[in-house]
PDB file of C-alpha atoms in Angstrom:
ATOM      1  CA  UNK K   1     104.271  62.308  73.628  1.00 86.00           C
ATOM      2  CA  UNK K   2     106.793  65.141  74.014  1.00 92.00           C
ATOM      3  CA  UNK K   3     108.005  66.496  70.674  1.00 95.00           C
ATOM      4  CA  UNK K   4     111.320  68.136  69.871  1.00 96.00           C
ATOM      5  CA  UNK K   5     112.485  70.309  67.006  1.00 95.00           C
ATOM      6  CA  UNK K   6     115.612  72.402  66.525  1.00 94.00           C
ATOM      7  CA  UNK K   7     117.268  74.581  63.903  1.00 93.00           C
ATOM      8  CA  UNK K   8     120.445  76.619  63.534  1.00 94.00           C
ATOM      9  CA  UNK K   9     121.146  79.878  61.719  1.00 92.00           C
ATOM     10  CA  UNK K  10     124.543  81.446  61.017  1.00 91.00           C
ATOM     11  CA  UNK K  11     124.671  85.225  61.602  1.00 88.00           C
ATOM     12  CA  UNK K  12     127.888  87.276  61.460  1.00 84.00           C
ATOM     13  CA  UNK K  13     130.106  84.327  62.371  1.00 87.00           C
ATOM     14  CA  UNK K  14     127.851  83.124  65.208  1.00 91.00           C
ATOM     15  CA  UNK K  15     125.484  80.166  65.125  1.00 93.00           C
ATOM     16  CA  UNK K  16     122.097  80.803  66.736  1.00 94.00           C
ATOM     17  CA  UNK K  17     120.331  77.630  67.843  1.00 94.00           C
ATOM     18  CA  UNK K  18     116.606  77.457  68.600  1.00 93.00           C
ATOM     19  CA  UNK K  19     115.105  74.296  70.121  1.00 94.00           C
ATOM     20  CA  UNK K  20     111.384  73.780  70.684  1.00 94.00           C
ATOM     21  CA  UNK K  21     110.006  71.222  73.153  1.00 94.00           C
ATOM     22  CA  UNK K  22     106.275  70.736  72.672  1.00 94.00           C
ATOM     23  CA  UNK K  23     103.247  68.685  73.736  1.00 93.00           C
ATOM     24  CA  UNK K  24     104.378  68.618  77.366  1.00 93.00           C
ATOM     25  CA  UNK K  25     101.395  67.154  79.281  1.00 92.00           C
ATOM     26  CA  UNK K  26     102.559  67.863  82.851  1.00 91.00           C
ATOM     27  CA  UNK K  27     105.404  69.281  84.876  1.00 92.00           C
ATOM     28  CA  UNK K  28     108.425  67.706  83.215  1.00 93.00           C
ATOM     29  CA  UNK K  29     112.167  67.754  83.722  1.00 93.00           C
ATOM     30  CA  UNK K  30     113.852  68.025  80.350  1.00 95.00           C
ATOM     31  CA  UNK K  31     117.487  67.859  79.297  1.00 95.00           C
ATOM     32  CA  UNK K  32     118.554  69.416  75.992  1.00 96.00           C
ATOM     33  CA  UNK K  33     122.165  68.900  74.916  1.00 96.00           C
ATOM     34  CA  UNK K  34     124.224  70.899  72.441  1.00 96.00           C
ATOM     35  CA  UNK K  35     125.639  68.739  69.622  1.00 95.00           C
ATOM     36  CA  UNK K  36     127.726  71.344  67.841  1.00 95.00           C
ATOM     37  CA  UNK K  37     131.517  71.214  68.111  1.00 93.00           C
ATOM     38  CA  UNK K  38     132.146  74.406  70.059  1.00 91.00           C
ATOM     39  CA  UNK K  39     131.435  76.224  73.332  1.00 93.00           C
ATOM     40  CA  UNK K  40     127.866  77.012  74.270  1.00 93.00           C
ATOM     41  CA  UNK K  41     126.902  80.631  75.006  1.00 91.00           C
ATOM     42  CA  UNK K  42     123.701  80.471  77.087  1.00 90.00           C
ATOM     43  CA  UNK K  43     121.149  83.258  77.517  1.00 88.00           C
ATOM     44  CA  UNK K  44     122.059  85.501  80.438  1.00 82.00           C
ATOM     45  CA  UNK K  45     120.364  87.814  82.905  1.00 72.00           C
ATOM     46  CA  UNK K  46     122.522  90.497  84.561  1.00 64.00           C
ATOM     47  CA  UNK K  47     125.569  88.708  83.125  1.00 69.00           C
ATOM     48  CA  UNK K  48     124.675  85.392  84.786  1.00 75.00           C
ATOM     49  CA  UNK K  49     123.497  82.318  82.799  1.00 82.00           C
ATOM     50  CA  UNK K  50     119.761  81.830  83.166  1.00 86.00           C
ATOM     51  CA  UNK K  51     118.541  79.042  85.419  1.00 86.00           C
ATOM     52  CA  UNK K  52     119.140  75.541  84.091  1.00 90.00           C
ATOM     53  CA  UNK K  53     121.898  76.342  81.593  1.00 92.00           C
ATOM     54  CA  UNK K  54     125.382  74.838  81.681  1.00 91.00           C
ATOM     55  CA  UNK K  55     128.282  74.431  79.250  1.00 90.00           C
ATOM     56  CA  UNK K  56     126.560  71.355  77.791  1.00 92.00           C
ATOM     57  CA  UNK K  57     122.993  72.581  77.391  1.00 94.00           C
ATOM     58  CA  UNK K  58     119.817  73.025  79.409  1.00 95.00           C
ATOM     59  CA  UNK K  59     118.251  70.970  82.217  1.00 94.00           C
ATOM     60  CA  UNK K  60     115.250  72.074  84.209  1.00 91.00           C
ATOM     61  CA  UNK K  61     111.585  71.659  85.047  1.00 91.00           C
ATOM     62  CA  UNK K  62     109.086  73.134  82.585  1.00 91.00           C
ATOM     63  CA  UNK K  63     105.322  73.499  82.757  1.00 90.00           C
ATOM     64  CA  UNK K  64     102.780  71.911  80.400  1.00 92.00           C
ATOM     65  CA  UNK K  65     102.692  73.324  76.892  1.00 92.00           C
ATOM     66  CA  UNK K  66     105.413  74.315  74.446  1.00 92.00           C
ATOM     67  CA  UNK K  67     108.767  75.860  75.367  1.00 91.00           C
ATOM     68  CA  UNK K  68     111.477  77.386  73.191  1.00 91.00           C
ATOM     69  CA  UNK K  69     115.145  77.372  74.173  1.00 93.00           C
ATOM     70  CA  UNK K  70     117.815  79.399  72.454  1.00 92.00           C
ATOM     71  CA  UNK K  71     121.584  79.721  72.689  1.00 93.00           C
ATOM     72  CA  UNK K  72     124.577  80.745  70.605  1.00 93.00           C
ATOM     73  CA  UNK K  73     127.910  79.168  69.700  1.00 93.00           C
ATOM     74  CA  UNK K  74     130.863  79.976  67.438  1.00 93.00           C
ATOM     75  CA  UNK K  75     130.725  76.428  66.025  1.00 94.00           C
ATOM     76  CA  UNK K  76     129.407  75.971  62.469  1.00 94.00           C
ATOM     77  CA  UNK K  77     125.762  74.831  62.184  1.00 93.00           C
ATOM     78  CA  UNK K  78     124.527  71.351  61.352  1.00 93.00           C
ATOM     79  CA  UNK K  79     121.218  69.662  60.512  1.00 92.00           C
ATOM     80  CA  UNK K  80     120.834  68.480  64.137  1.00 93.00           C
ATOM     81  CA  UNK K  81     122.446  71.134  66.358  1.00 95.00           C
ATOM     82  CA  UNK K  82     120.802  69.901  69.594  1.00 96.00           C
ATOM     83  CA  UNK K  83     119.047  66.845  70.980  1.00 96.00           C
ATOM     84  CA  UNK K  84     116.427  66.075  73.634  1.00 96.00           C
ATOM     85  CA  UNK K  85     118.150  63.679  76.018  1.00 95.00           C
ATOM     86  CA  UNK K  86     115.508  63.414  78.729  1.00 93.00           C
ATOM     87  CA  UNK K  87     111.860  64.240  79.400  1.00 94.00           C
ATOM     88  CA  UNK K  88     110.542  62.783  82.674  1.00 93.00           C
ATOM     89  CA  UNK K  89     107.680  63.778  85.012  1.00 91.00           C
ATOM     90  CA  UNK K  90     108.930  66.058  87.811  1.00 86.00           C
ATOM     91  CA  UNK K  91     106.885  66.260  91.032  1.00 75.00           C
ATOM     92  CA  UNK K  92     109.379  68.681  92.662  1.00 57.00           C
ATOM     93  CA  UNK K  93     108.599  72.068  91.126  1.00 53.00           C
ATOM     94  CA  UNK K  94     110.547  74.342  93.464  1.00 51.00           C
ATOM     95  CA  UNK K  95     113.753  75.501  91.824  1.00 48.00           C
ATOM     96  CA  UNK K  96     116.886  76.683  93.601  1.00 45.00           C
ATOM     97  CA  UNK K  97     116.219  80.207  92.347  1.00 46.00           C
ATOM     98  CA  UNK K  98     112.714  80.219  93.862  1.00 47.00           C
ATOM     99  CA  UNK K  99     114.197  79.114  97.219  1.00 48.00           C
ATOM    100  CA  UNK K 100     117.007  81.688  96.932  1.00 45.00           C
ATOM    101  CA  UNK K 101     119.410  78.794  97.517  1.00 48.00           C
ATOM    102  CA  UNK K 102     121.659  80.075  94.764  1.00 51.00           C
ATOM    103  CA  UNK K 103     124.153  82.929  94.874  1.00 52.00           C
ATOM    104  CA  UNK K 104     123.647  83.346  91.125  1.00 53.00           C
ATOM    105  CA  UNK K 105     119.910  83.685  91.745  1.00 55.00           C
ATOM    106  CA  UNK K 106     120.520  86.735  93.928  1.00 53.00           C
ATOM    107  CA  UNK K 107     122.834  88.274  91.322  1.00 51.00           C
ATOM    108  CA  UNK K 108     120.311  87.623  88.534  1.00 50.00           C
ATOM    109  CA  UNK K 109     117.647  89.371  90.598  1.00 50.00           C
ATOM    110  CA  UNK K 110     119.718  92.358  91.744  1.00 50.00           C
ATOM    111  CA  UNK K 111     122.120  92.822  88.883  1.00 50.00           C
ATOM    112  CA  UNK K 112     125.800  93.707  88.736  1.00 48.00           C
ATOM    113  CA  UNK K 113     126.865  95.395  92.000  1.00 47.00           C
ATOM    114  CA  UNK K 114     129.387  97.597  90.163  1.00 47.00           C
ATOM    115  CA  UNK K 115     128.297 101.235  90.196  1.00 47.00           C
ATOM    116  CA  UNK K 116     127.122 102.680  86.865  1.00 47.00           C
ATOM    117  CA  UNK K 117     129.300 105.282  85.196  1.00 47.00           C
ATOM    118  CA  UNK K 118     126.943 108.134  86.072  1.00 47.00           C
ATOM    119  CA  UNK K 119     127.256 107.215  89.768  1.00 47.00           C
ATOM    120  CA  UNK K 120     130.986 107.994  89.869  1.00 48.00           C
ATOM    121  CA  UNK K 121     131.396 111.403  91.537  1.00 50.00           C
ATOM    122  CA  UNK K 122     132.650 114.270  89.392  1.00 50.00           C
ATOM    123  CA  UNK K 123     134.182 117.533  90.578  1.00 51.00           C
ATOM    124  CA  UNK K 124     130.840 119.262  90.048  1.00 54.00           C
ATOM    125  CA  UNK K 125     128.861 116.628  91.952  1.00 50.00           C
ATOM    126  CA  UNK K 126     131.344 116.738  94.848  1.00 49.00           C
ATOM    127  CA  UNK K 127     131.007 120.520  95.129  1.00 51.00           C
ATOM    128  CA  UNK K 128     127.231 120.206  95.028  1.00 52.00           C
ATOM    129  CA  UNK K 129     127.305 117.546  97.753  1.00 51.00           C
ATOM    130  CA  UNK K 130     129.504 119.734  99.935  1.00 51.00           C
ATOM    131  CA  UNK K 131     127.184 122.714  99.704  1.00 49.00           C
ATOM    132  CA  UNK K 132     123.892 120.847  99.801  1.00 46.00           C
ATOM    133  CA  UNK K 133     122.210 120.135 103.077  1.00 42.00           C
ATOM    134  CA  UNK K 134     122.280 116.371 103.316  1.00 45.00           C
ATOM    135  CA  UNK K 135     121.570 116.420 107.046  1.00 45.00           C
ATOM    136  CA  UNK K 136     118.028 115.487 108.033  1.00 45.00           C
ATOM    137  CA  UNK K 137     116.471 118.869 108.901  1.00 43.00           C
ATOM    138  CA  UNK K 138     113.973 117.256 111.237  1.00 41.00           C
ATOM    139  CA  UNK K 139     113.751 113.919 113.027  1.00 41.00           C
ATOM    140  CA  UNK K 140     114.542 111.214 110.496  1.00 42.00           C
ATOM    141  CA  UNK K 141     111.706 110.302 108.209  1.00 42.00           C
ATOM    142  CA  UNK K 142     110.059 106.902 108.168  1.00 39.00           C
ATOM    143  CA  UNK K 143     111.843 106.151 104.900  1.00 44.00           C
ATOM    144  CA  UNK K 144     115.275 106.506 106.531  1.00 46.00           C
ATOM    145  CA  UNK K 145     114.464 104.714 109.784  1.00 44.00           C
ATOM    146  CA  UNK K 146     114.324 100.938 109.775  1.00 48.00           C
ATOM    147  CA  UNK K 147     112.799  99.198 112.796  1.00 46.00           C
ATOM    148  CA  UNK K 148     115.331  96.916 114.469  1.00 46.00           C
ATOM    149  CA  UNK K 149     114.154  93.308 113.939  1.00 46.00           C
ATOM    150  CA  UNK K 150     113.452  91.458 117.150  1.00 43.00           C
ATOM    151  CA  UNK K 151     116.414  89.436 118.350  1.00 42.00           C
ATOM    152  CA  UNK K 152     118.944  91.227 116.128  1.00 44.00           C
ATOM    153  CA  UNK K 153     121.693  93.183 117.866  1.00 48.00           C
ATOM    154  CA  UNK K 154     123.097  96.372 116.290  1.00 47.00           C
ATOM    155  CA  UNK K 155     126.745  96.394 115.289  1.00 50.00           C
ATOM    156  CA  UNK K 156     129.434  97.889 117.498  1.00 50.00           C
ATOM    157  CA  UNK K 157     129.641 100.837 115.126  1.00 50.00           C
ATOM    158  CA  UNK K 158     125.914 101.498 115.309  1.00 45.00           C
ATOM    159  CA  UNK K 159     125.957 101.295 119.119  1.00 45.00           C
ATOM    160  CA  UNK K 160     128.783 103.837 119.401  1.00 46.00           C
ATOM    161  CA  UNK K 161     128.806 106.681 116.895  1.00 45.00           C
ATOM    162  CA  UNK K 162     132.068 107.423 115.125  1.00 46.00           C
ATOM    163  CA  UNK K 163     134.199 109.878 117.074  1.00 48.00           C
ATOM    164  CA  UNK K 164     131.846 109.927 120.045  1.00 51.00           C
ATOM    165  CA  UNK K 165     133.552 109.975 123.437  1.00 53.00           C
ATOM    166  CA  UNK K 166     132.166 108.350 126.587  1.00 51.00           C
ATOM    167  CA  UNK K 167     129.571 110.602 128.150  1.00 51.00           C
ATOM    168  CA  UNK K 168     128.883 112.446 124.877  1.00 61.00           C
ATOM    169  CA  UNK K 169     125.636 111.931 123.021  1.00 74.00           C
ATOM    170  CA  UNK K 170     124.697 112.962 119.524  1.00 77.00           C
ATOM    171  CA  UNK K 171     121.260 114.469 118.913  1.00 80.00           C
ATOM    172  CA  UNK K 172     118.626 111.725 118.732  1.00 80.00           C
ATOM    173  CA  UNK K 173     117.793 112.349 115.054  1.00 80.00           C
ATOM    174  CA  UNK K 174     121.476 112.168 114.060  1.00 80.00           C
ATOM    175  CA  UNK K 175     122.193 109.075 116.152  1.00 82.00           C
ATOM    176  CA  UNK K 176     119.113 107.294 114.845  1.00 83.00           C
ATOM    177  CA  UNK K 177     120.044 108.051 111.219  1.00 83.00           C
ATOM    178  CA  UNK K 178     123.616 106.808 111.712  1.00 86.00           C
ATOM    179  CA  UNK K 179     122.363 103.598 113.330  1.00 87.00           C
ATOM    180  CA  UNK K 180     120.038 102.999 110.374  1.00 86.00           C
ATOM    181  CA  UNK K 181     122.865 103.466 107.861  1.00 86.00           C
ATOM    182  CA  UNK K 182     125.189 101.267 109.968  1.00 89.00           C
ATOM    183  CA  UNK K 183     122.667  98.413 109.821  1.00 87.00           C
ATOM    184  CA  UNK K 184     122.498  98.704 106.041  1.00 86.00           C
ATOM    185  CA  UNK K 185     126.305  98.681 105.860  1.00 89.00           C
ATOM    186  CA  UNK K 186     126.414  95.553 108.053  1.00 88.00           C
ATOM    187  CA  UNK K 187     124.012  93.804 105.687  1.00 86.00           C
ATOM    188  CA  UNK K 188     125.860  94.949 102.564  1.00 86.00           C
ATOM    189  CA  UNK K 189     129.175  93.667 103.935  1.00 88.00           C
ATOM    190  CA  UNK K 190     127.676  90.291 104.753  1.00 86.00           C
ATOM    191  CA  UNK K 191     126.130  89.982 101.277  1.00 83.00           C
ATOM    192  CA  UNK K 192     129.380  91.054  99.589  1.00 85.00           C
ATOM    193  CA  UNK K 193     131.462  88.570 101.579  1.00 86.00           C
ATOM    194  CA  UNK K 194     129.204  85.564 100.883  1.00 81.00           C
ATOM    195  CA  UNK K 195     131.454  83.093  99.051  1.00 80.00           C
ATOM    196  CA  UNK K 196     129.308  79.985  99.168  1.00 79.00           C
ATOM    197  CA  UNK K 197     125.724  78.899  98.638  1.00 72.00           C
ATOM    198  CA  UNK K 198     125.044  78.568 102.360  1.00 75.00           C
ATOM    199  CA  UNK K 199     126.640  81.939 103.129  1.00 78.00           C
ATOM    200  CA  UNK K 200     124.617  83.684 100.406  1.00 78.00           C
ATOM    201  CA  UNK K 201     121.398  82.106 101.689  1.00 78.00           C
ATOM    202  CA  UNK K 202     122.162  83.148 105.277  1.00 80.00           C
ATOM    203  CA  UNK K 203     123.046  86.682 104.172  1.00 79.00           C
ATOM    204  CA  UNK K 204     119.782  87.060 102.257  1.00 79.00           C
ATOM    205  CA  UNK K 205     117.785  85.834 105.243  1.00 81.00           C
ATOM    206  CA  UNK K 206     119.689  88.171 107.590  1.00 82.00           C
ATOM    207  CA  UNK K 207     118.756  91.061 105.304  1.00 79.00           C
ATOM    208  CA  UNK K 208     115.050  90.226 105.778  1.00 78.00           C
ATOM    209  CA  UNK K 209     114.722  88.427 102.461  1.00 79.00           C
ATOM    210  CA  UNK K 210     114.984  89.618  98.886  1.00 74.00           C
ATOM    211  CA  UNK K 211     113.069  92.842  99.568  1.00 73.00           C
ATOM    212  CA  UNK K 212     115.622  93.745 102.221  1.00 76.00           C
ATOM    213  CA  UNK K 213     118.471  92.983  99.809  1.00 78.00           C
ATOM    214  CA  UNK K 214     116.876  95.308  97.237  1.00 78.00           C
ATOM    215  CA  UNK K 215     116.703  98.068  99.852  1.00 79.00           C
ATOM    216  CA  UNK K 216     120.386  97.648 100.756  1.00 80.00           C
ATOM    217  CA  UNK K 217     121.404  97.690  97.076  1.00 82.00           C
ATOM    218  CA  UNK K 218     119.203 100.675  96.196  1.00 80.00           C
ATOM    219  CA  UNK K 219     120.382 102.823  99.114  1.00 80.00           C
ATOM    220  CA  UNK K 220     124.106 102.065  98.771  1.00 80.00           C
ATOM    221  CA  UNK K 221     125.204 105.037  96.636  1.00 82.00           C
ATOM    222  CA  UNK K 222     122.969 107.471  98.530  1.00 84.00           C
ATOM    223  CA  UNK K 223     124.215 106.324 101.930  1.00 83.00           C
ATOM    224  CA  UNK K 224     127.859 106.633 100.875  1.00 85.00           C
ATOM    225  CA  UNK K 225     127.429 110.117  99.383  1.00 85.00           C
ATOM    226  CA  UNK K 226     125.520 111.376 102.423  1.00 84.00           C
ATOM    227  CA  UNK K 227     128.087 109.995 104.861  1.00 86.00           C
ATOM    228  CA  UNK K 228     131.009 111.525 102.975  1.00 88.00           C
ATOM    229  CA  UNK K 229     129.268 114.892 102.613  1.00 86.00           C
ATOM    230  CA  UNK K 230     128.370 114.807 106.305  1.00 84.00           C
ATOM    231  CA  UNK K 231     131.969 114.039 107.278  1.00 88.00           C
ATOM    232  CA  UNK K 232     133.308 116.933 105.169  1.00 88.00           C
ATOM    233  CA  UNK K 233     130.766 119.377 106.510  1.00 87.00           C
ATOM    234  CA  UNK K 234     131.285 118.303 110.115  1.00 86.00           C
ATOM    235  CA  UNK K 235     135.075 118.592 109.720  1.00 88.00           C
ATOM    236  CA  UNK K 236     134.810 122.136 108.354  1.00 88.00           C
ATOM    237  CA  UNK K 237     132.422 123.190 111.132  1.00 87.00           C
ATOM    238  CA  UNK K 238     134.707 121.634 113.755  1.00 87.00           C
ATOM    239  CA  UNK K 239     137.702 123.554 112.359  1.00 87.00           C
ATOM    240  CA  UNK K 240     135.730 126.815 112.398  1.00 88.00           C
ATOM    241  CA  UNK K 241     134.523 126.188 115.934  1.00 86.00           C
ATOM    242  CA  UNK K 242     138.028 125.356 117.117  1.00 88.00           C
ATOM    243  CA  UNK K 243     139.350 128.622 115.677  1.00 88.00           C
ATOM    244  CA  UNK K 244     136.537 130.744 117.139  1.00 87.00           C
ATOM    245  CA  UNK K 245     137.622 131.555 120.703  1.00 85.00           C
ATOM    246  CA  UNK K 246     134.886 133.476 122.501  1.00 80.00           C
ATOM    247  CA  UNK K 247     136.378 136.300 124.654  1.00 81.00           C
ATOM    248  CA  UNK K 248     134.099 135.767 127.607  1.00 80.00           C
ATOM    249  CA  UNK K 249     136.142 137.881 130.052  1.00 78.00           C
ATOM    250  CA  UNK K 250     136.286 140.864 127.671  1.00 76.00           C
ATOM    251  CA  UNK K 251     132.581 140.651 126.922  1.00 71.00           C
ATOM    252  CA  UNK K 252     131.781 140.415 130.637  1.00 78.00           C
ATOM    253  CA  UNK K 253     133.714 143.597 131.369  1.00 76.00           C
ATOM    254  CA  UNK K 254     131.759 145.436 128.697  1.00 75.00           C
ATOM    255  CA  UNK K 255     128.406 144.380 130.066  1.00 64.00           C
TER     256      UNK K 255
END
């Protein structure tokens, strides 16, 4: 028989509730409800409530054994802060998070997409980026080149490089690198614009699963900094080249 025990402790104006569900003989769906008169503050991962938690309590499938659940609330404690409402056998063990059928599941896994403070460019970092050679010195490495999945078409931007006129062709290494970054940008935009469960699921699948999403997230800051540094350097070189008129006729007469 499933057992249940709970206790509450008041710390610095906050009530911490710990509930223990024990003697679970098999996969079981349990429902634990908060009984205190106040909002429930569930445990969170990357700012998102952990799987199974809601404003009323916890509901989810747990494995055999003993499980502890904890949450906080501003409400004053009582002798019975929570109750076990349900404990039924659960043959379906695949959660929404495991299927990636939850937008919150992706956020819990990847974290807050906001850039950290140390990723915001400073005057010093901008100067360093402008002077550093961010251009691939040799044909792009395997790390920077992603094979194009079969059946997937590159975006219009990746098919035609920015600023490239008809009949002009960038060096292969440059074009290949830009196409790789453009594909990552396409995926990032689709993930960022997902506003529903189905859209988030489709975006994750289009990014080649969770590993592909991690790659897009990890390379975001680097891609942006390299593109901006490349644009600044190319603009300066173009200005210099435009101003440097070669006196071919004069040089020919001196030959």
